[in-house]
């Protein structure tokens, strides 16, 4: 089920059902597109966002947003199968580069691309953009709890 453009598959309330994090620690609020190998998520920076400081969404917030985007892919995948999603953990983060910090009311969009998936371990490329300009990139390895 893939949708293009700015027509989300899911918004805030439904997205929160798909991930293990709960308010105020939620760093994804929109699911724009999904396929077995890719997901596009969104997050609008609000004043009550935990990682908002000195008028910016700080680095740790971007990393958490990236990780939750991966969790959203898993959560939606299990939702489509009508199964409960297992909890996942970050195994490693590589090649992380953050070039710009978003400001209040900016919406970041993140594309998660599945590179490999085997035995509950998933390797992904993650690109975060602001106004269609790449502001962060990294690779993440996640592990599902048994």
Short mmCIF file of the C-alpha atoms (twelve columns), coordinates in Angstrom:
data_MODEL
# 
_entry.id   MODEL 
# 
loop_
_atom_site.group_PDB 
_atom_site.id 
_atom_site.type_symbol 
_atom_site.label_atom_id 
_atom_site.label_alt_id 
_atom_site.label_comp_id 
_atom_site.label_asym_id 
_atom_site.label_seq_id 
_atom_site.Cartn_x 
_atom_site.Cartn_y 
_atom_site.Cartn_z 
_atom_site.pdbx_PDB_model_num 
ATOM 1   C CA . UNK A 1   0.000  0.000   0.000  1 
ATOM 2   C CA . UNK A 2   1.937  3.005   -1.230 1 
ATOM 3   C CA . UNK A 3   0.675  6.539   -1.536 1 
ATOM 4   C CA . UNK A 4   2.475  9.400   -3.178 1 
ATOM 5   C CA . UNK A 5   2.610  13.094  -2.501 1 
ATOM 6   C CA . UNK A 6   1.195  14.682  0.631  1 
ATOM 7   C CA . UNK A 7   -1.754 12.328  1.154  1 
ATOM 8   C CA . UNK A 8   -0.874 10.486  4.345  1 
ATOM 9   C CA . UNK A 9   -1.801 6.874   5.007  1 
ATOM 10  C CA . UNK A 10  -1.922 7.649   8.726  1 
ATOM 11  C CA . UNK A 11  -1.778 10.669  10.996 1 
ATOM 12  C CA . UNK A 12  -0.830 11.292  14.624 1 
ATOM 13  C CA . UNK A 13  -3.378 9.223   16.584 1 
ATOM 14  C CA . UNK A 14  -3.072 6.152   14.359 1 
ATOM 15  C CA . UNK A 15  0.731  6.457   14.074 1 
ATOM 16  C CA . UNK A 16  0.988  6.379   17.886 1 
ATOM 17  C CA . UNK A 17  -0.786 3.000   17.887 1 
ATOM 18  C CA . UNK A 18  1.844  1.574   15.523 1 
ATOM 19  C CA . UNK A 19  4.968  2.422   17.562 1 
ATOM 20  C CA . UNK A 20  5.951  1.496   21.131 1 
ATOM 21  C CA . UNK A 21  6.767  5.080   22.183 1 
ATOM 22  C CA . UNK A 22  4.090  7.173   23.854 1 
ATOM 23  C CA . UNK A 23  3.577  10.922  24.341 1 
ATOM 24  C CA . UNK A 24  5.629  12.967  25.055 1 
ATOM 25  C CA . UNK A 25  8.347  10.772  23.549 1 
ATOM 26  C CA . UNK A 26  6.758  10.395  20.087 1 
ATOM 27  C CA . UNK A 27  8.907  11.779  17.246 1 
ATOM 28  C CA . UNK A 28  6.786  10.683  14.231 1 
ATOM 29  C CA . UNK A 29  3.291  11.934  13.503 1 
ATOM 30  C CA . UNK A 30  2.586  11.057  9.864  1 
ATOM 31  C CA . UNK A 31  2.954  8.009   7.633  1 
ATOM 32  C CA . UNK A 32  3.111  9.191   4.011  1 
ATOM 33  C CA . UNK A 33  3.964  5.984   2.185  1 
ATOM 34  C CA . UNK A 34  4.744  2.363   2.870  1 
ATOM 35  C CA . UNK A 35  6.028  -0.629  0.943  1 
ATOM 36  C CA . UNK A 36  7.840  -3.785  2.044  1 
ATOM 37  C CA . UNK A 37  11.172 -2.062  1.336  1 
ATOM 38  C CA . UNK A 38  10.501 1.639   2.010  1 
ATOM 39  C CA . UNK A 39  8.607  4.046   4.241  1 
ATOM 40  C CA . UNK A 40  8.222  7.819   4.304  1 
ATOM 41  C CA . UNK A 41  7.340  9.373   7.654  1 
ATOM 42  C CA . UNK A 42  6.863  12.942  8.824  1 
ATOM 43  C CA . UNK A 43  7.210  14.923  12.038 1 
ATOM 44  C CA . UNK A 44  6.266  18.526  12.749 1 
ATOM 45  C CA . UNK A 45  8.365  20.221  15.417 1 
ATOM 46  C CA . UNK A 46  6.213  21.659  18.220 1 
ATOM 47  C CA . UNK A 47  7.200  23.681  21.268 1 
ATOM 48  C CA . UNK A 48  6.410  20.761  23.630 1 
ATOM 49  C CA . UNK A 49  8.666  18.363  21.703 1 
ATOM 50  C CA . UNK A 50  11.149 16.826  24.146 1 
ATOM 51  C CA . UNK A 51  14.253 17.458  22.041 1 
ATOM 52  C CA . UNK A 52  13.369 21.080  21.243 1 
ATOM 53  C CA . UNK A 53  15.943 23.500  22.694 1 
ATOM 54  C CA . UNK A 54  17.175 27.001  21.837 1 
ATOM 55  C CA . UNK A 55  14.658 27.253  18.959 1 
ATOM 56  C CA . UNK A 56  15.889 24.028  17.289 1 
ATOM 57  C CA . UNK A 57  15.024 20.319  17.181 1 
ATOM 58  C CA . UNK A 58  18.388 19.030  18.406 1 
ATOM 59  C CA . UNK A 59  20.528 16.158  17.094 1 
ATOM 60  C CA . UNK A 60  19.270 13.542  19.548 1 
ATOM 61  C CA . UNK A 61  15.727 14.328  18.428 1 
ATOM 62  C CA . UNK A 62  16.630 13.735  14.794 1 
ATOM 63  C CA . UNK A 63  18.249 10.398  15.682 1 
ATOM 64  C CA . UNK A 64  15.188 9.380   17.713 1 
ATOM 65  C CA . UNK A 65  12.914 10.453  14.837 1 
ATOM 66  C CA . UNK A 66  14.962 8.256   12.489 1 
ATOM 67  C CA . UNK A 67  14.720 5.275   14.860 1 
ATOM 68  C CA . UNK A 68  10.976 5.749   15.316 1 
ATOM 69  C CA . UNK A 69  10.561 5.892   11.536 1 
ATOM 70  C CA . UNK A 70  12.115 2.422   11.385 1 
ATOM 71  C CA . UNK A 71  9.777  1.303   14.198 1 
ATOM 72  C CA . UNK A 72  6.847  2.737   12.238 1 
ATOM 73  C CA . UNK A 73  7.793  0.587   9.229  1 
ATOM 74  C CA . UNK A 74  7.796  -2.519  11.424 1 
ATOM 75  C CA . UNK A 75  4.606  -1.493  13.232 1 
ATOM 76  C CA . UNK A 76  2.701  -0.896  10.009 1 
ATOM 77  C CA . UNK A 77  4.019  -4.127  8.497  1 
ATOM 78  C CA . UNK A 78  2.641  -6.100  11.469 1 
ATOM 79  C CA . UNK A 79  -0.598 -4.065  11.458 1 
ATOM 80  C CA . UNK A 80  -1.229 -5.126  7.858  1 
ATOM 81  C CA . UNK A 81  -0.749 -8.767  8.929  1 
ATOM 82  C CA . UNK A 82  -3.162 -8.149  11.847 1 
ATOM 83  C CA . UNK A 83  -0.418 -9.037  14.318 1 
ATOM 84  C CA . UNK A 84  1.049  -7.265  17.318 1 
ATOM 85  C CA . UNK A 85  4.423  -5.706  16.492 1 
ATOM 86  C CA . UNK A 86  7.331  -6.851  18.663 1 
ATOM 87  C CA . UNK A 87  9.517  -4.310  20.424 1 
ATOM 88  C CA . UNK A 88  12.673 -3.410  18.563 1 
ATOM 89  C CA . UNK A 89  16.029 -2.053  19.647 1 
ATOM 90  C CA . UNK A 90  18.741 -0.063  17.914 1 
ATOM 91  C CA . UNK A 91  21.678 -2.389  17.347 1 
ATOM 92  C CA . UNK A 92  23.964 0.190   15.764 1 
ATOM 93  C CA . UNK A 93  24.050 3.544   14.016 1 
ATOM 94  C CA . UNK A 94  26.602 4.148   11.257 1 
ATOM 95  C CA . UNK A 95  27.570 6.949   8.880  1 
ATOM 96  C CA . UNK A 96  25.371 9.416   10.778 1 
ATOM 97  C CA . UNK A 97  25.583 12.918  9.415  1 
ATOM 98  C CA . UNK A 98  23.375 15.818  10.512 1 
ATOM 99  C CA . UNK A 99  23.784 18.965  8.427  1 
ATOM 100 C CA . UNK A 100 20.973 21.194  9.653  1 
ATOM 101 C CA . UNK A 101 18.599 21.409  12.606 1 
ATOM 102 C CA . UNK A 102 14.878 22.041  12.023 1 
ATOM 103 C CA . UNK A 103 13.108 24.905  13.789 1 
ATOM 104 C CA . UNK A 104 9.702  25.302  15.430 1 
ATOM 105 C CA . UNK A 105 6.811  24.268  13.123 1 
ATOM 106 C CA . UNK A 106 9.155  22.790  10.481 1 
ATOM 107 C CA . UNK A 107 8.082  19.402  9.142  1 
ATOM 108 C CA . UNK A 108 10.817 16.886  8.516  1 
ATOM 109 C CA . UNK A 109 10.213 13.922  6.211  1 
ATOM 110 C CA . UNK A 110 12.231 10.765  6.488  1 
ATOM 111 C CA . UNK A 111 12.673 7.944   4.003  1 
ATOM 112 C CA . UNK A 112 13.624 4.560   5.430  1 
ATOM 113 C CA . UNK A 113 14.970 2.094   2.858  1 
ATOM 114 C CA . UNK A 114 15.354 -1.532  3.898  1 
ATOM 115 C CA . UNK A 115 18.748 -2.823  2.721  1 
ATOM 116 C CA . UNK A 116 18.703 -6.242  4.400  1 
ATOM 117 C CA . UNK A 117 16.330 -8.101  6.668  1 
ATOM 118 C CA . UNK A 118 17.151 -11.468 8.204  1 
ATOM 119 C CA . UNK A 119 16.193 -13.200 11.441 1 
ATOM 120 C CA . UNK A 120 14.721 -10.119 13.091 1 
ATOM 121 C CA . UNK A 121 17.747 -7.968  12.247 1 
ATOM 122 C CA . UNK A 122 17.159 -5.151  9.778  1 
ATOM 123 C CA . UNK A 123 19.709 -2.864  8.125  1 
ATOM 124 C CA . UNK A 124 18.298 0.401   6.770  1 
ATOM 125 C CA . UNK A 125 19.369 3.602   5.052  1 
ATOM 126 C CA . UNK A 126 17.654 6.665   6.512  1 
ATOM 127 C CA . UNK A 127 17.454 10.091  4.861  1 
ATOM 128 C CA . UNK A 128 15.761 13.031  6.565  1 
ATOM 129 C CA . UNK A 129 14.741 16.088  4.562  1 
ATOM 130 C CA . UNK A 130 13.438 19.546  5.338  1 
ATOM 131 C CA . UNK A 131 11.708 21.304  2.438  1 
ATOM 132 C CA . UNK A 132 13.057 18.609  0.082  1 
ATOM 133 C CA . UNK A 133 16.674 19.287  1.160  1 
ATOM 134 C CA . UNK A 134 18.594 16.480  2.859  1 
ATOM 135 C CA . UNK A 135 19.476 17.527  6.408  1 
ATOM 136 C CA . UNK A 136 20.476 14.153  7.890  1 
ATOM 137 C CA . UNK A 137 21.585 10.717  6.761  1 
ATOM 138 C CA . UNK A 138 22.559 7.492   8.452  1 
ATOM 139 C CA . UNK A 139 22.384 3.740   8.504  1 
ATOM 140 C CA . UNK A 140 20.790 1.898   11.365 1 
ATOM 141 C CA . UNK A 141 20.674 -1.742  12.343 1 
ATOM 142 C CA . UNK A 142 17.646 -2.732  14.426 1 
ATOM 143 C CA . UNK A 143 16.911 -5.940  16.260 1 
ATOM 144 C CA . UNK A 144 13.452 -7.273  17.129 1 
ATOM 145 C CA . UNK A 145 12.971 -8.667  20.640 1 
ATOM 146 C CA . UNK A 146 12.141 -12.369 20.722 1 
# 
